[in-house]
Amino acid sequence: MDSRRGSRFVIDPKIRQVGFVPAGCESENPNASSAVAAIANVDVNPTSDSPSPVMIPPRLADPLPRAAPLPVPSPPPRKHTSVEIPLQGSYNPTDSVLGTSPPFSPASNGRYAGVPSSEGPDLSPSFVSRASSAMEGMSLREDHLGSPSASRFATVGEYAMFKQQQPQQPATAVTKVYASSLPQEPVQSFAPVGKEDSSKPLKERTTKAERRAKQEADREAKRIAKESAGAKVVEGEARASSNVVGKASRAQSQKKDSASEKRLSAVEKASEKEKKKEIPAPRMQFDDQSRVAKAKKRALIEQTETKHRVELFRHLPQFVYGAQLPSLEAKFFHDDAMHPHPAVYQVGLQYLTGDITGGNARCIAMLSAFKELIKDYCTPRERTLIRDLTARVNNNVSFLTTCRPLCISMGNAIRFLKTRIAKLQLTLSESDAKSLIIAEIDRFMQEKINYADNEITKLAVTKIKDGDVILTYGSSCVVETIILHAFSLGKKFRVVIVDSRPKLEGKGLLRRLLGRGISCTYSHINAVTYIIQEVNKVFLGASSILSNGTVYSRVGSASVAMVANAFHVPVMICCETYKFHERVQLDSICFNELGDPDALVKIPGRKGLSELEGWSQSSHLKLLNLMYDVMPADYVSMIITELGMVPPTSVPVILREYRKDPIL
Amino acid sequence: MCYVTRTSALEYEDIEVGKARLIERGEQIGDISLKARKTIAMLGQDFIRDGSTILTHGFSRVVLSILKLAAANKKHFSVVCTEGRPDSTGLQMAKEMVAIGVPITLIIDSAVAYTMESVDMLLVGADGVVESGGIINMIGTYQAAMVARSMNKPVYVAAESYKFARMYPLDQKAMFPSSRQVDFHYPLPSAVQVEFSSRDYTPPQYLTLLFTDLGVFTPSAVSDELIQLYL
């Protein structure tokens, strides 16, 4: 795997994979490596019916019944699936690699409960009807017509071969259908892959990778040629030629990869899995045009990129805000498996519009939505709950990511959820498994968020004394709780709230504190150097704390901390441990979130000030609206967590000690 | 103290057994303390080189054990010791140094900055080591450490691991007050307020290393140890 990954990098140097990727963000290609990672994550309990448990992802458990209908209907359903695959592929390379995806599950889609799943041939009508209905809402990409479905077939074919080695009732029926009904799928020639000698040398894989690169270069032409050429049912021997013909779609190459992966011994695979687990999955870099284009094709929501993006932040995604909302609302009642669950959809919309902000609130909303998802979930037939549910979760997460990039705490929560799902025992019944997972999610929310906040509050109020002047920036829910609690304990202090545009989050906090009778001062960040002279202590919240003690929080907090440090005012960061992350970040540029630049244009209450109107017309003017910034550990006096008050240098210690804990 | 009481033996029904256990633990801690001092002495005396001058503040048994061991290992060094008011424990330290034959200079507390240029390091004990890595020690330690830091002299703290506490003071007033009467040898009008506290808090940025029985630590490692011990 490593040699293959290395060779891929040589071929395609535009892929830059840096650090942690939230589950929803993987692009198709980091792919085979992340495909393996995905497989590794997903494949904790290999199903008994796959010959090499590591290679064949469980979703292949029932590909053929769905595969059968695929070629039969008219092009639209195929387009449907072709679009679906990329959609999955955005973070779910497993699907594209192995050729099956939740789109297949519409046929046996339990999620919307009403769909009866049926055996082989019966699947076709329901599948077709689903496919065509789903088609209407989908944006189709002509150029994806051939390859993805073809690639899917490849694995399907392979799987069919494997299945033949282990005869099972549905498989044989399906295999027959497969053999007879396949139209123009040149890639079927992949089928024999499984039959080939399992000890293909590494050298051949490299050669294929090179070939793949060549194929990618003239992919377009060949696809057109393929469409006009018609079906070529090539089985067995013609594999070599079909490799050339069968196009270098990424998915296909991934298929080849998975095929060649299968040749690795299980032991090597296991050790690579271990390595994969340790290496965080790569993040999508948005300045790579081809990658971005692919991601857009796969996306459920159409997003148009803003014009005039700041060069320094080209690697971060930026889409026109608000443009997504109408298309999202239109798609709300879409009913197909690939579509996110309505609760998740709702949460996504709330993120998009800014109704839910703040790490804890977003995380809780997301987890509650996932609880709904799991409650409504039924395992599709012939699929294991673990893998299908994980795929479903991944699907929903990628949707949420398109609404608004995940914050680090949400990433940790999702990781927790997926680990939990993966650890489920196979022997559990579906309802037991579901209630277990729901209980785990509840426990996570209770322990890691609610109880943690209580503990933090208890510790922090010991630091507040009568006569204190406390400064806070923006609006952090933990800091608000601390202030309210200290006030309820009867301590006499006053609060200075420092706020900044464009979000002006401090206003909400100001209103709430004043409502309780706490004396407050409200100031803009421009005046922080002035106001800091009267301040005793600074309490700040954080979005995340990184491994070197650096605090990743709302943009502006770093400046406040720096000023406080210069005036020898202690800075206390209040943060739950579930927000800690092993990453290290040295500046605010390499990872951040870009907000809507148009928010900088309007100044509420000053209608006359419209200097920035029409900024996008000028090619010289670029607006940058960063969401987060990074505060070095030197500015932080202490971090208050539910485990106690620790210096910022102790964050990696906590990560070390508590990652062994099965809770996280 | 918490070492003595932090034992499951207190759950015994029989009060006599409980009492005996407490006494036993109390004696144990005396032994542990002695052993700890020996370890610290071994670790600390490596940092004392021939020809060096060491500044200490007041009297500390741990520091004394380091100096004694260094002297026993035939190292040639000299000691400058502050008087350490209001406890005036520096006088006791001076006596001990004479007993082991180490050249000793006694200075008043105000002369720390004056002598700092001619010493090589500051070596102090600690009443407590807090979670941030700072120490609580006799009043005057903070200013000595600050002067040493500004003149780039290393500040070493010798403390046993049972002195680690889960406190995290932000400033000097955050600790429990401990006062000593200060005798000014002068009749003061009653309207004059006198600052009585006898302990201060030295933040971790002024400390270089801590010698403990668990090893030689940087101040940030103290929290690491505490998390492992208590969580």
XYZ file of N, CA, C and O in Angstrom, chain A residues 460-584:
500
model
N -13.801 27.048 37.493
C -13.501 28.418 37.097
C -14.021 29.433 38.101
O -13.394 30.477 38.299
N -15.147 29.123 38.741
C -15.662 30.129 39.680
C -14.753 30.282 40.887
O -14.771 31.300 41.565
N -13.906 29.275 41.146
C -12.970 29.444 42.261
C -11.938 30.504 41.951
O -11.257 30.995 42.849
N -11.808 30.818 40.670
C -10.819 31.821 40.288
C -11.396 33.223 40.267
O -10.665 34.179 40.024
N -12.688 33.323 40.481
C -13.312 34.650 40.448
C -13.499 35.139 41.862
O -14.101 34.465 42.691
N -12.959 36.319 42.107
C -13.060 36.849 43.471
C -13.848 38.153 43.449
O -14.037 38.762 42.407
N -14.242 38.551 44.624
C -14.953 39.831 44.718
C -14.053 40.958 44.247
O -12.881 41.016 44.589
N -14.659 41.841 43.481
C -13.897 42.994 43.006
C -13.195 42.746 41.680
O -12.503 43.622 41.173
N -13.386 41.557 41.122
C -12.714 41.261 39.856
C -13.357 41.981 38.687
O -14.549 42.264 38.687
N -12.550 42.240 37.684
C -13.079 42.702 36.415
C -12.690 41.651 35.392
O -11.506 41.382 35.182
N -13.706 41.040 34.813
C -13.459 39.897 33.934
C -13.701 40.307 32.503
O -14.727 40.910 32.185
N -12.789 39.980 31.640
C -12.950 40.295 30.226
C -13.242 39.017 29.467
O -12.630 37.983 29.712
N -14.194 39.102 28.564
C -14.414 37.971 27.675
C -14.616 38.490 26.260
O -14.955 39.656 26.057
N -14.385 37.601 25.316
C -14.454 38.008 23.911
C -15.529 37.200 23.201
O -15.615 35.987 23.379
N -16.327 37.885 22.422
C -17.355 37.177 21.670
C -18.347 36.520 22.612
O -18.661 37.045 23.680
N -18.825 35.367 22.233
C -19.813 34.699 23.062
C -19.489 33.224 23.150
O -19.668 32.482 22.201
N -18.971 32.806 24.283
C -18.696 31.385 24.478
C -19.691 30.860 25.493
O -19.900 31.474 26.540
N -20.301 29.711 25.193
C -21.352 29.241 26.102
C -20.778 28.849 27.457
O -21.405 29.063 28.497
N -19.554 28.342 27.455
C -18.962 27.939 28.738
C -18.677 29.160 29.600
O -18.971 29.187 30.790
N -18.117 30.184 28.967
C -17.790 31.389 29.736
C -19.056 32.031 30.263
O -19.101 32.527 31.404
N -20.107 31.985 29.456
C -21.375 32.549 29.929
C -21.860 31.798 31.162
O -22.272 32.416 32.160
N -21.770 30.477 31.096
C -22.197 29.683 32.251
C -21.366 30.022 33.480
O -21.895 30.135 34.592
N -20.071 30.184 33.281
C -19.200 30.496 34.412
C -19.601 31.820 35.043
O -19.730 31.938 36.268
N -19.824 32.821 34.195
C -20.159 34.141 34.730
C -21.481 34.087 35.479
O -21.624 34.619 36.592
N -22.459 33.413 34.875
C -23.766 33.350 35.525
C -23.675 32.610 36.848
O -24.290 33.000 37.842
N -22.898 31.539 36.872
C -22.783 30.760 38.096
C -22.085 31.556 39.190
O -22.507 31.560 40.350
N -21.000 32.232 38.796
C -20.291 33.045 39.798
C -21.213 34.118 40.355
O -21.201 34.402 41.558
N -22.024 34.695 39.463
C -22.943 35.724 39.928
C -23.974 35.141 40.876
O -24.326 35.749 41.889
N -24.436 33.921 40.547
C -25.451 33.324 41.414
C -24.860 32.947 42.767
O -25.572 32.818 43.748
N -23.555 32.742 42.814
C -22.923 32.456 44.101
C -22.722 33.715 44.920
O -22.215 33.656 46.038
N -23.074 34.845 44.334
C -23.022 36.083 45.100
C -21.714 36.826 44.997
O -21.466 37.752 45.766
N -20.874 36.453 44.070
C -19.606 37.176 43.946
C -19.852 38.529 43.293
O -20.716 38.669 42.423
N -19.073 39.477 43.736
C -19.235 40.835 43.199
C -18.143 41.084 42.177
O -16.963 41.177 42.512
N -18.558 41.180 40.932
C -17.570 41.424 39.895
C -18.277 42.099 38.743
O -19.498 42.182 38.704
N -17.485 42.588 37.796
C -18.135 43.104 36.601
C -17.448 42.525 35.376
O -16.339 42.013 35.454
N -18.153 42.631 34.277
C -17.718 41.942 33.068
C -17.480 42.957 31.960
O -18.246 43.895 31.788
N -16.413 42.752 31.232
C -16.158 43.545 30.035
C -16.301 42.614 28.851
O -15.627 41.582 28.784
N -17.193 42.956 27.946
C -17.384 42.114 26.770
C -16.754 42.817 25.579
O -17.125 43.942 25.245
N -15.823 42.143 24.958
C -15.182 42.700 23.769
C -15.785 42.010 22.565
O -15.936 40.792 22.541
N -16.129 42.789 21.578
C -16.862 42.237 20.443
C -16.193 42.659 19.148
O -15.354 43.566 19.138
N -16.550 41.999 18.047
C -15.969 42.406 16.782
C -16.923 42.112 15.645
O -17.751 41.207 15.731
N -16.736 42.847 14.553
C -17.523 42.613 13.356
C -16.964 41.420 12.620
O -15.805 41.077 12.828
N -17.630 40.831 11.700
C -18.999 41.122 11.335
C -20.037 40.376 12.176
O -21.214 40.652 12.084
N -19.582 39.434 12.970
C -20.591 38.605 13.623
C -21.250 39.274 14.824
O -22.396 39.008 15.130
N -20.466 40.105 15.505
C -21.005 40.801 16.682
C -21.716 39.830 17.622
O -22.832 40.070 18.077
N -21.032 38.742 17.919
C -21.629 37.729 18.792
C -21.747 38.219 20.226
O -22.583 37.733 20.983
N -20.906 39.187 20.590
C -20.929 39.646 21.978
C -22.225 40.316 22.365
O -22.561 40.380 23.537
N -22.935 40.786 21.369
C -24.179 41.495 21.696
C -25.176 40.571 22.369
O -25.856 40.954 23.317
N -25.239 39.346 21.862
C -26.164 38.398 22.469
C -25.786 38.113 23.908
O -26.632 38.097 24.806
N -24.497 37.933 24.133
C -24.025 37.669 25.497
C -24.325 38.847 26.396
O -24.782 38.690 27.538
N -24.102 40.051 25.848
C -24.357 41.256 26.640
C -25.801 41.304 27.098
O -26.104 41.548 28.271
N -26.691 41.032 26.142
C -28.120 41.078 26.475
C -28.453 40.079 27.574
O -29.177 40.381 28.525
N -27.913 38.884 27.443
C -28.260 37.850 28.413
C -27.706 38.180 29.790
O -28.364 37.980 30.810
N -26.487 38.707 29.844
C -25.910 39.023 31.151
C -26.631 40.204 31.794
O -26.886 40.197 32.998
N -26.932 41.189 30.970
C -27.648 42.332 31.531
C -29.003 41.901 32.056
O -29.480 42.403 33.077
N -29.596 40.951 31.356
C -30.897 40.461 31.810
C -30.831 39.863 33.195
O -31.812 39.833 33.924
N -29.658 39.355 33.554
C -29.517 38.760 34.878
C -29.076 39.769 35.919
O -28.955 39.431 37.091
N -28.759 40.956 35.466
C -28.381 41.973 36.432
C -26.883 42.094 36.673
O -26.463 42.671 37.674
N -26.098 41.572 35.778
C -24.643 41.676 35.947
C -24.186 42.962 35.288
O -24.605 43.273 34.176
N -23.326 43.707 35.973
C -22.881 44.965 35.364
C -21.838 44.670 34.310
O -20.855 43.984 34.565
N -22.095 45.171 33.130
C -21.266 44.850 31.976
C -20.752 46.097 31.304
O -21.387 47.145 31.335
N -19.608 45.962 30.679
C -19.081 46.987 29.795
C -18.948 46.350 28.437
O -18.497 45.202 28.328
N -19.354 47.088 27.407
C -19.280 46.512 26.062
C -18.312 47.328 25.238
O -18.384 48.548 25.204
N -17.403 46.650 24.579
C -16.397 47.387 23.828
C -16.093 46.664 22.542
O -16.292 45.454 22.413
N -15.584 47.402 21.593
C -15.169 46.814 20.333
C -13.712 46.407 20.451
O -12.977 46.936 21.264
N -13.297 45.497 19.602
C -11.935 44.982 19.732
C -10.886 46.049 19.495
O -9.755 45.952 19.973
N -11.269 47.125 18.801
C -10.296 48.197 18.591
C -9.844 48.800 19.902
O -8.759 49.348 19.999
N -10.706 48.742 20.899
C -10.396 49.417 22.158
C -9.847 48.469 23.206
O -9.770 48.828 24.376
N -9.462 47.278 22.801
C -9.078 46.302 23.820
C -7.823 46.727 24.575
O -7.696 46.459 25.772
N -6.904 47.403 23.903
C -5.699 47.822 24.624
C -6.022 48.887 25.657
O -5.299 49.059 26.628
N -7.095 49.602 25.410
C -7.494 50.617 26.386
C -8.193 49.968 27.558
O -7.915 50.252 28.713
N -9.092 49.069 27.248
C -9.947 48.538 28.306
C -9.200 47.509 29.160
O -9.556 47.247 30.294
N -8.127 46.942 28.611
C -7.434 45.873 29.343
C -6.789 46.399 30.606
O -6.519 45.640 31.541
N -6.568 47.680 30.675
C -5.879 48.201 31.847
C -6.730 48.098 33.095
O -6.210 48.109 34.207
N -8.041 47.998 32.920
C -8.859 47.880 34.121
C -9.227 46.433 34.413
O -9.984 46.168 35.333
N -8.708 45.522 33.648
C -9.166 44.129 33.735
C -8.218 43.290 34.587
O -7.014 43.449 34.551
N -8.843 42.377 35.399
C -8.068 41.457 36.218
C -7.763 40.161 35.529
O -6.729 39.558 35.725
N -8.805 39.640 34.832
C -8.711 38.285 34.313
C -9.418 38.232 32.970
O -10.381 38.956 32.732
N -8.953 37.349 32.149
C -9.588 37.144 30.858
C -10.046 35.692 30.783
O -9.256 34.774 31.011
N -11.327 35.514 30.468
C -11.843 34.157 30.255
C -12.229 34.033 28.800
O -13.003 34.839 28.287
N -11.696 33.025 28.134
C -12.029 32.834 26.728
C -12.493 31.410 26.507
O -12.074 30.496 27.219
N -13.315 31.236 25.501
C -13.660 29.878 25.107
C -12.747 29.459 23.971
O -11.899 30.226 23.524
N -12.908 28.244 23.509
C -12.079 27.768 22.411
C -12.886 26.829 21.528
O -13.766 26.120 22.004
N -12.545 26.838 20.255
C -13.143 25.850 19.372
C -12.399 24.532 19.508
O -12.973 23.454 19.449
N -11.091 24.650 19.691
C -10.301 23.441 19.893
C -8.975 23.841 20.495
O -8.562 24.989 20.373
N -8.324 22.870 21.139
C -6.958 23.124 21.611
C -6.075 22.062 20.989
O -6.377 20.870 21.054
N -5.015 22.507 20.367
C -4.181 21.601 19.609
C -3.059 21.062 20.483
O -2.879 21.473 21.617
N -2.326 20.139 19.896
C -1.416 19.361 20.715
C -0.281 20.163 21.317
O 0.239 19.793 22.364
N 0.085 21.266 20.704
C 1.191 22.017 21.297
C 0.685 23.122 22.211
O 1.403 24.059 22.513
N -0.544 23.029 22.635
C -1.088 24.027 23.537
C -1.679 25.226 22.817
O -2.175 26.151 23.456
N -1.614 25.218 21.500
C -2.169 26.322 20.735
C -3.690 26.261 20.787
O -4.273 25.196 20.690
N -4.285 27.422 20.918
C -5.738 27.478 21.040
C -6.330 27.970 19.730
O -5.959 29.032 19.224
N -7.244 27.193 19.206
C -7.900 27.517 17.931
C -9.280 28.024 18.278
O -10.114 27.283 18.769
N -9.502 29.302 18.072
C -10.779 29.850 18.530
C -11.230 30.959 17.594
O -10.582 31.243 16.589
N -12.311 31.587 17.952
C -12.922 32.604 17.109
C -11.905 33.688 16.753
O -11.110 34.092 17.611
N -11.964 34.167 15.545
C -10.980 35.146 15.086
C -11.071 36.384 15.986
O -12.146 36.892 16.274
N -9.941 36.856 16.430
C -9.910 37.982 17.365
C -9.483 37.582 18.749
O -8.945 38.405 19.496
N -9.698 36.320 19.130
C -9.312 35.927 20.485
C -7.808 35.953 20.643
O -7.292 36.238 21.720
N -7.095 35.640 19.574
C -5.634 35.655 19.684
C -5.146 37.062 19.989
O -4.221 37.252 20.793
N -5.773 38.045 19.363
C -5.357 39.424 19.619
C -5.655 39.807 21.058
O -4.836 40.451 21.727
N -6.822 39.417 21.516
C -7.179 39.744 22.910
C -6.194 39.093 23.865
O -5.724 39.711 24.824
N -5.846 37.845 23.602
C -4.907 37.146 24.491
C -3.541 37.793 24.456
O -2.857 37.903 25.483
N -3.140 38.239 23.293
C -1.824 38.858 23.172
C -1.761 40.144 23.971
O -0.792 40.424 24.682
N -2.821 40.926 23.847
C -2.864 42.180 24.603
C -2.886 41.896 26.101
O -2.192 42.541 26.891
N -3.668 40.913 26.496
C -3.738 40.573 27.919
C -2.372 40.127 28.430
O -1.941 40.497 29.524
N -1.681 39.360 27.626
C -0.367 38.894 28.011
C 0.588 40.065 28.183
O 1.392 40.097 29.118
N 0.469 41.035 27.283
C 1.362 42.196 27.362
C 1.103 43.008 28.621
O 2.003 43.656 29.140
N -0.127 42.952 29.093
C -0.454 43.689 30.313
C -0.445 42.786 31.539
O -0.971 43.166 32.584
N 0.126 41.632 31.416
C 0.238 40.673 32.525
C -1.091 40.334 33.146
O -1.212 40.183 34.360
N -2.099 40.240 32.321
C -3.405 39.808 32.812
C -3.528 38.331 32.485
O -3.321 37.932 31.337
N -3.863 37.490 33.464
C -3.929 36.057 33.167
C -5.069 35.733 32.212
O -6.163 36.281 32.316
N -4.786 34.827 31.282
C -5.772 34.415 30.281
C -6.169 32.985 30.572
O -5.321 32.089 30.583
N -7.437 32.787 30.825
C -7.917 31.436 31.111
C -8.762 30.932 29.954
O -9.735 31.575 29.573
N -8.410 29.791 29.422
C -9.179 29.206 28.333
C -10.044 28.100 28.924
O -9.537 27.217 29.615
N -11.329 28.172 28.661
C -12.243 27.155 29.193
C -12.675 26.259 28.055
O -13.330 26.711 27.121
N -12.299 24.992 28.136
C -12.519 24.116 26.992
C -12.704 22.688 27.470
O -11.955 22.220 28.323
N -13.682 21.986 26.909
C -13.876 20.593 27.282
C -12.818 19.722 26.610
O -12.299 20.079 25.557
N -12.516 18.567 27.180
C -11.429 17.779 26.591
C -11.814 17.142 25.275
O -10.932 16.791 24.490
N -13.094 16.999 24.976
C -13.434 16.364 23.707
C -13.065 17.258 22.535
O -13.031 16.808 21.388
N -12.763 18.497 22.809
C -12.361 19.392 21.724
C -10.861 19.357 21.470
O -10.379 20.019 20.554
N -10.124 18.629 22.270
C -8.682 18.592 22.050
C -8.375 17.789 20.804
O -9.068 16.834 20.470
N -7.286 18.161 20.151
C -6.929 17.437 18.935
C -5.426 17.264 18.851
O -4.679 18.118 19.319
N -4.997 16.166 18.214
C -3.560 15.889 18.164
C -2.827 16.736 17.159
O -1.611 16.674 17.072
N -3.541 17.476 16.402
C -2.896 18.247 15.346
C -2.041 19.337 15.941
O -2.266 19.765 17.082
N -1.082 19.815 15.164
C -0.321 20.980 15.577
C -0.456 22.014 14.474
O -0.340 21.696 13.296
